[in-house]
PDB file of C-alpha atoms in Angstrom:
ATOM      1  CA  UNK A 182     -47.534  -0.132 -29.544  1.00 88.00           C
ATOM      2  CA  UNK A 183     -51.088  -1.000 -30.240  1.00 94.00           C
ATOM      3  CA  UNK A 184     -53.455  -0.946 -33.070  1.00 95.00           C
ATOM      4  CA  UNK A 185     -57.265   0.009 -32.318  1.00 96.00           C
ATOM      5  CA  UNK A 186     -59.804  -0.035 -34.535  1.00 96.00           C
ATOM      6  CA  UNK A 187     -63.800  -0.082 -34.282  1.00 97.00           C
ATOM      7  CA  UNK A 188     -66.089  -0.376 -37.065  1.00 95.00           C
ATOM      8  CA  UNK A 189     -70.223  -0.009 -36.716  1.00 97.00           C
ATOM      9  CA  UNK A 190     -71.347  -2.256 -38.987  1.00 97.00           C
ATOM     10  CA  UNK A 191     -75.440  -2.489 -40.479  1.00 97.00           C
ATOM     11  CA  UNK A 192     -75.400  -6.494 -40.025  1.00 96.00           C
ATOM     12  CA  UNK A 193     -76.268  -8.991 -36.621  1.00 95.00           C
ATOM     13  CA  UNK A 194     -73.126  -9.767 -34.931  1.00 96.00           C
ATOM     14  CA  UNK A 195     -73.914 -13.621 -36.162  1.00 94.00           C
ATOM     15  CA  UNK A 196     -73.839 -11.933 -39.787  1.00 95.00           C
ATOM     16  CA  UNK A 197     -70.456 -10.165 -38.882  1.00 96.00           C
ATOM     17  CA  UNK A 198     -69.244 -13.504 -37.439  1.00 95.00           C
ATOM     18  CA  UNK A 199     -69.845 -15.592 -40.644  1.00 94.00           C
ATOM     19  CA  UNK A 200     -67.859 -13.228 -42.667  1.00 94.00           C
ATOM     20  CA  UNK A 201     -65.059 -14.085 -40.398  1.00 91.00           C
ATOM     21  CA  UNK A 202     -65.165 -18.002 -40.044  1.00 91.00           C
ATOM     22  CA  UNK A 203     -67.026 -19.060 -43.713  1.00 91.00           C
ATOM     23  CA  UNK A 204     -64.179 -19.938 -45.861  1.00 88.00           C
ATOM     24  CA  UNK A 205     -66.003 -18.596 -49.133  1.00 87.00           C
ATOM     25  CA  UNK A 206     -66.575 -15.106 -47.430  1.00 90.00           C
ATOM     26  CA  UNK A 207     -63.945 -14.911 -45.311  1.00 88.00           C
ATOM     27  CA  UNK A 208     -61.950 -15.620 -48.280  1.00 88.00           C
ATOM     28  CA  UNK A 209     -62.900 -12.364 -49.656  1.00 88.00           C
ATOM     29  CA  UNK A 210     -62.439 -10.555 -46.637  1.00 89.00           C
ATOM     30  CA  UNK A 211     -59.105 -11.691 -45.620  1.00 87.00           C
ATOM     31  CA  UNK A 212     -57.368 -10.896 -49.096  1.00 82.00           C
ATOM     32  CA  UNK A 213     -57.304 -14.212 -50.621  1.00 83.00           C
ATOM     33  CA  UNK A 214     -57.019 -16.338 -46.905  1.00 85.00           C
ATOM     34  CA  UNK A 215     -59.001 -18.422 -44.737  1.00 89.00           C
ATOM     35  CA  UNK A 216     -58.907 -19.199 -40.658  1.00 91.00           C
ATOM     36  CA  UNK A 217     -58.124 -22.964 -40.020  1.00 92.00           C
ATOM     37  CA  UNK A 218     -59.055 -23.565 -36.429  1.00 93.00           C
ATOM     38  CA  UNK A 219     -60.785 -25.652 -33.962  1.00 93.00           C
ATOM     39  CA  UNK A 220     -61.333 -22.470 -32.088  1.00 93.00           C
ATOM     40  CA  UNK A 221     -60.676 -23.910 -28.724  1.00 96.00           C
ATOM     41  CA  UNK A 222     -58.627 -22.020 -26.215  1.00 97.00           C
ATOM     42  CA  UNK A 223     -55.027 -22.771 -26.267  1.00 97.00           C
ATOM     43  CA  UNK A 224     -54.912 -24.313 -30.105  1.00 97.00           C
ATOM     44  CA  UNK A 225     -53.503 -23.473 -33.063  1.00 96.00           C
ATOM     45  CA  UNK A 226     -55.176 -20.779 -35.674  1.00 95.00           C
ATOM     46  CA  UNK A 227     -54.083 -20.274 -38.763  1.00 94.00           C
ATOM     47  CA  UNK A 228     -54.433 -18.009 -41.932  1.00 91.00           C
ATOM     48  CA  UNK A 229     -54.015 -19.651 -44.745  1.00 91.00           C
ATOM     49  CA  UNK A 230     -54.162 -19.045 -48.415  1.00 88.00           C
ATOM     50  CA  UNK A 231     -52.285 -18.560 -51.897  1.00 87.00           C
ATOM     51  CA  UNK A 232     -48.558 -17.868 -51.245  1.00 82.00           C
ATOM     52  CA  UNK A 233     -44.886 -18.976 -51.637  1.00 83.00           C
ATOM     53  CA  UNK A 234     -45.635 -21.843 -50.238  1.00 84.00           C
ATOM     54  CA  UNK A 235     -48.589 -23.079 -52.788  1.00 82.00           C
ATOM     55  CA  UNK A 236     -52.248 -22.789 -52.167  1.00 84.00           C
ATOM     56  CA  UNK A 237     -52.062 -24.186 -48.388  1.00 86.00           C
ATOM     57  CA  UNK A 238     -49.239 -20.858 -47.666  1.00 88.00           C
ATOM     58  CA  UNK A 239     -49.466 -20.170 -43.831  1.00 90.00           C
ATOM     59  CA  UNK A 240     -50.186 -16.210 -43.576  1.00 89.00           C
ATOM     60  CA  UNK A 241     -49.867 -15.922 -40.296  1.00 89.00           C
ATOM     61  CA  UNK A 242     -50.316 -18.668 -37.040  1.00 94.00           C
ATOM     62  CA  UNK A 243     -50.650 -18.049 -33.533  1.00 95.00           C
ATOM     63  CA  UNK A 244     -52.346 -19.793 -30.638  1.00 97.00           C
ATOM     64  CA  UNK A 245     -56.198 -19.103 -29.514  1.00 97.00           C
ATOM     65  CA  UNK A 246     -56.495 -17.351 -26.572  1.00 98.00           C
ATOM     66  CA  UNK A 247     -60.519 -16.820 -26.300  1.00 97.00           C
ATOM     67  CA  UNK A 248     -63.432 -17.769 -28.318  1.00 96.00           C
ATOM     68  CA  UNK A 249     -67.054 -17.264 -28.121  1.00 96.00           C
ATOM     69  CA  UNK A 250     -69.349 -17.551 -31.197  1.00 93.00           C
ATOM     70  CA  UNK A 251     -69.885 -14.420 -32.181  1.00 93.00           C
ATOM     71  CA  UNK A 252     -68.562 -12.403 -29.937  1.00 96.00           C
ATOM     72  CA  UNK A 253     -65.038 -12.817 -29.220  1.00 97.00           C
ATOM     73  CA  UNK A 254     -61.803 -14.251 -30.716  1.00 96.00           C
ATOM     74  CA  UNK A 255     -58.490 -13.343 -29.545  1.00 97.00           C
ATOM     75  CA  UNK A 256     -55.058 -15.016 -30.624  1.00 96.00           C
ATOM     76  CA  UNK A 257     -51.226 -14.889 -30.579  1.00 96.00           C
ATOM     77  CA  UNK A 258     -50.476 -13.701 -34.268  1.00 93.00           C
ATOM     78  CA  UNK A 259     -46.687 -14.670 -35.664  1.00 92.00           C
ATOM     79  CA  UNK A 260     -45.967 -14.451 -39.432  1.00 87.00           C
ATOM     80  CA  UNK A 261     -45.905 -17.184 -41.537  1.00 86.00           C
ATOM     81  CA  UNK A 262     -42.734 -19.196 -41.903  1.00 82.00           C
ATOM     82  CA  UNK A 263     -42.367 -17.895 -45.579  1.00 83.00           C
ATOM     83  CA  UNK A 264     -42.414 -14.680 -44.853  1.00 82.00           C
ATOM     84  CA  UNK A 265     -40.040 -14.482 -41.886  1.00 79.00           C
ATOM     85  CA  UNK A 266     -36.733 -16.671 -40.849  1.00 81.00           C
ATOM     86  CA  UNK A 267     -37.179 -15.160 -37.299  1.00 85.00           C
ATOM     87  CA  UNK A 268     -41.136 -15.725 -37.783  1.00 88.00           C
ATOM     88  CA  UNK A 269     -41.588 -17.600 -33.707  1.00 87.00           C
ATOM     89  CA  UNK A 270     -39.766 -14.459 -31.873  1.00 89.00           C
ATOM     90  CA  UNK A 271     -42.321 -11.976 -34.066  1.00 91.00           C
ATOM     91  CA  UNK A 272     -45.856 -11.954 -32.208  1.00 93.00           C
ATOM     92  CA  UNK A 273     -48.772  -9.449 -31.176  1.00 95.00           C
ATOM     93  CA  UNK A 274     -51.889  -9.868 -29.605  1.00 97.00           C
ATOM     94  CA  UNK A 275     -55.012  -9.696 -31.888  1.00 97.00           C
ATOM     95  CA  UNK A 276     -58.112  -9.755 -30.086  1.00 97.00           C
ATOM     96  CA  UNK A 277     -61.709  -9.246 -31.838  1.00 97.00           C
ATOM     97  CA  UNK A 278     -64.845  -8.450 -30.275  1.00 97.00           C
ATOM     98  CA  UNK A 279     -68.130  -7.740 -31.434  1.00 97.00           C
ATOM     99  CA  UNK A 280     -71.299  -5.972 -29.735  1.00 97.00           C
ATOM    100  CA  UNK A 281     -74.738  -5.655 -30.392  1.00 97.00           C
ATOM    101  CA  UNK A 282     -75.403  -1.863 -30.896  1.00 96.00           C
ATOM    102  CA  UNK A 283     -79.591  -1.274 -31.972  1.00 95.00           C
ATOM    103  CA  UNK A 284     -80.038  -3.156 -34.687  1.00 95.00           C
ATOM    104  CA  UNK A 285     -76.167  -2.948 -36.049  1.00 96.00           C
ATOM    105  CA  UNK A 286     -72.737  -4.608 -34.719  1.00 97.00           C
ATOM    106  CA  UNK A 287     -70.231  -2.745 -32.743  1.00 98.00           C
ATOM    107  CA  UNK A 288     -66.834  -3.965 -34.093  1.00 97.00           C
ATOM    108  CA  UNK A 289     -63.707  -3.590 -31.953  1.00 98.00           C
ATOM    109  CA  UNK A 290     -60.478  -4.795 -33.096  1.00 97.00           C
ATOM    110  CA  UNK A 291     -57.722  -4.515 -30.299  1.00 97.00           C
ATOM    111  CA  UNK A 292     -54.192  -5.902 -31.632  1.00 96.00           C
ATOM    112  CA  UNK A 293     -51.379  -5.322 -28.908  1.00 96.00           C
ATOM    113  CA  UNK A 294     -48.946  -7.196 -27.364  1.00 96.00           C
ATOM    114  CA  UNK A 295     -46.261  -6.387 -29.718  1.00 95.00           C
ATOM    115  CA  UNK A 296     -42.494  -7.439 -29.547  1.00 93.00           C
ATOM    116  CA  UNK A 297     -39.976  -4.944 -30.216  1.00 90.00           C
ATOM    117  CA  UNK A 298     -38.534  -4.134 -33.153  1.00 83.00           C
ATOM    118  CA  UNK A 299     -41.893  -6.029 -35.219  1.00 86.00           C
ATOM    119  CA  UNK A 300     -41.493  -4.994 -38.588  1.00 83.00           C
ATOM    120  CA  UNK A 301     -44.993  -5.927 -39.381  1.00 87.00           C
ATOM    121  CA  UNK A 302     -46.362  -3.501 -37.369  1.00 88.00           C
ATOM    122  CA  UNK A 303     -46.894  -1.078 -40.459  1.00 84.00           C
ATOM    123  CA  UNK A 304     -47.457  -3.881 -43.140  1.00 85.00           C
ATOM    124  CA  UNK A 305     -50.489  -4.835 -40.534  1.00 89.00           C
ATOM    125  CA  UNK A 306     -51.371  -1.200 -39.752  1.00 88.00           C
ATOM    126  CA  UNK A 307     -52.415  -0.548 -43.233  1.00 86.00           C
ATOM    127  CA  UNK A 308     -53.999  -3.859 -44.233  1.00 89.00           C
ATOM    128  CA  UNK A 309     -56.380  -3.959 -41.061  1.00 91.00           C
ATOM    129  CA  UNK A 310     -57.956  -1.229 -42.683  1.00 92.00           C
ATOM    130  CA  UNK A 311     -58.552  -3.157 -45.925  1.00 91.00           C
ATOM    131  CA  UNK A 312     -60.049  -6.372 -43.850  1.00 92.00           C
ATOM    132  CA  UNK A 313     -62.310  -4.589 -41.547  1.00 94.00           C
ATOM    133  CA  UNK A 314     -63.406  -2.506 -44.544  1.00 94.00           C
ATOM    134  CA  UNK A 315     -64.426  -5.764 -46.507  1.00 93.00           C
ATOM    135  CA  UNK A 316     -65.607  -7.421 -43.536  1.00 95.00           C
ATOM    136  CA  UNK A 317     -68.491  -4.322 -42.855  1.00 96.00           C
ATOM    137  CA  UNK A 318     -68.927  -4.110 -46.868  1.00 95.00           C
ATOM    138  CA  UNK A 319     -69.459  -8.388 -47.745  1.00 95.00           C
ATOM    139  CA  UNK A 320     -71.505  -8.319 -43.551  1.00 96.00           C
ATOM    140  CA  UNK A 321     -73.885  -5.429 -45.421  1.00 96.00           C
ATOM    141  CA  UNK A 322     -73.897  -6.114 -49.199  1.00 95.00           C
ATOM    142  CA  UNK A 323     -72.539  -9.531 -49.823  1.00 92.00           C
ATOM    143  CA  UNK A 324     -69.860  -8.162 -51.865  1.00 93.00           C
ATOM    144  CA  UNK A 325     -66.147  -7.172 -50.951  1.00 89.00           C
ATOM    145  CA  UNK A 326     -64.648  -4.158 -51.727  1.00 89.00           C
ATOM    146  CA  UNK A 327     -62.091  -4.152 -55.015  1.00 86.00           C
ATOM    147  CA  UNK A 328     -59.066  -2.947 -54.003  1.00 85.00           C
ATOM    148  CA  UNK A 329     -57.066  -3.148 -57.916  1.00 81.00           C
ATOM    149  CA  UNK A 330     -55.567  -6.382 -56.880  1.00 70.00           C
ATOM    150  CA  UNK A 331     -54.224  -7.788 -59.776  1.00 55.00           C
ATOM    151  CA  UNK A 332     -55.449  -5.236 -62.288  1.00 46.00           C
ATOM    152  CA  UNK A 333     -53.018  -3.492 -63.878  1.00 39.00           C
ATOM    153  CA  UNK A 334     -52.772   0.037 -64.036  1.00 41.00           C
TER     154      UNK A 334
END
């Protein structure tokens, strides 16, 4: 089981890249969460934002498995305690890499690795949509998408 995704996006990759780690963009592209990492091989990430837990609600955690300023970030991805008893026997791989294409960014999402029986593989099928769309829409026009969040009918 895998999920593949690649986006061309009209931005530098160091454009792309800020959309991903600057907490008031990433923010918006993430659906309301931030990454809390020191970004060094073999830490802890996090995504983290408004939950069940309060304002500090762990999204999802995993452990970094490769980082290079814009270019790459791969990491273990489990579901936040919140969300799942069994959250520590639930993990994928997610691995992010981006490539400079002319004057745009080659986006490649990769996220494999998948235990059996993950019920967030569908959950996370349709919302990596959502978060590479915003990331290419806030990396081009500064703004995210509006997805109805919130709004009532």
């Amino acid at each position: 089981m895998k999920l593949e995704y690649v986006f061309y996006i009209g931005a530098h990759p160091d454009q792309v890249w800020d959309v991903l780690f600057d907490p008031a963009r990433s923010f918006q592209a993430f659906l309301g969460g931030v990454i809390r990492s020191t970004c060094r091989v073999g830490d802890r990430i996090e995504f983290v934002g408004p939950g069940a837990d309060g304002e500090e609600t762990v999204h999802i955690y995993g452990t970094v498995l490769a980082y290079e300023p814009g270019k790459v970030l791969s990491y273990t991805d489990h579901p936040g305690p919140s969300h799942y008893a069994e959250h520590a026997d639930m993990e994928s791989r997610v691995t992010l890499t981006l490539e400079r294409v002319g004057s745009c960014t080659k986006l490649h999402l990769l996220n494999d690795q998948w235990t059996d029986n993950n019920p967030l593989f569908g959950k996370t099928e349709q919302y990596w949509w959502m978060i590479l769309s915003n990331i290419k829409s806030i990396a081009e026009t500064g703004k995210p998408l509006d997805f109805g969040f919130g709004k009532s009918p």
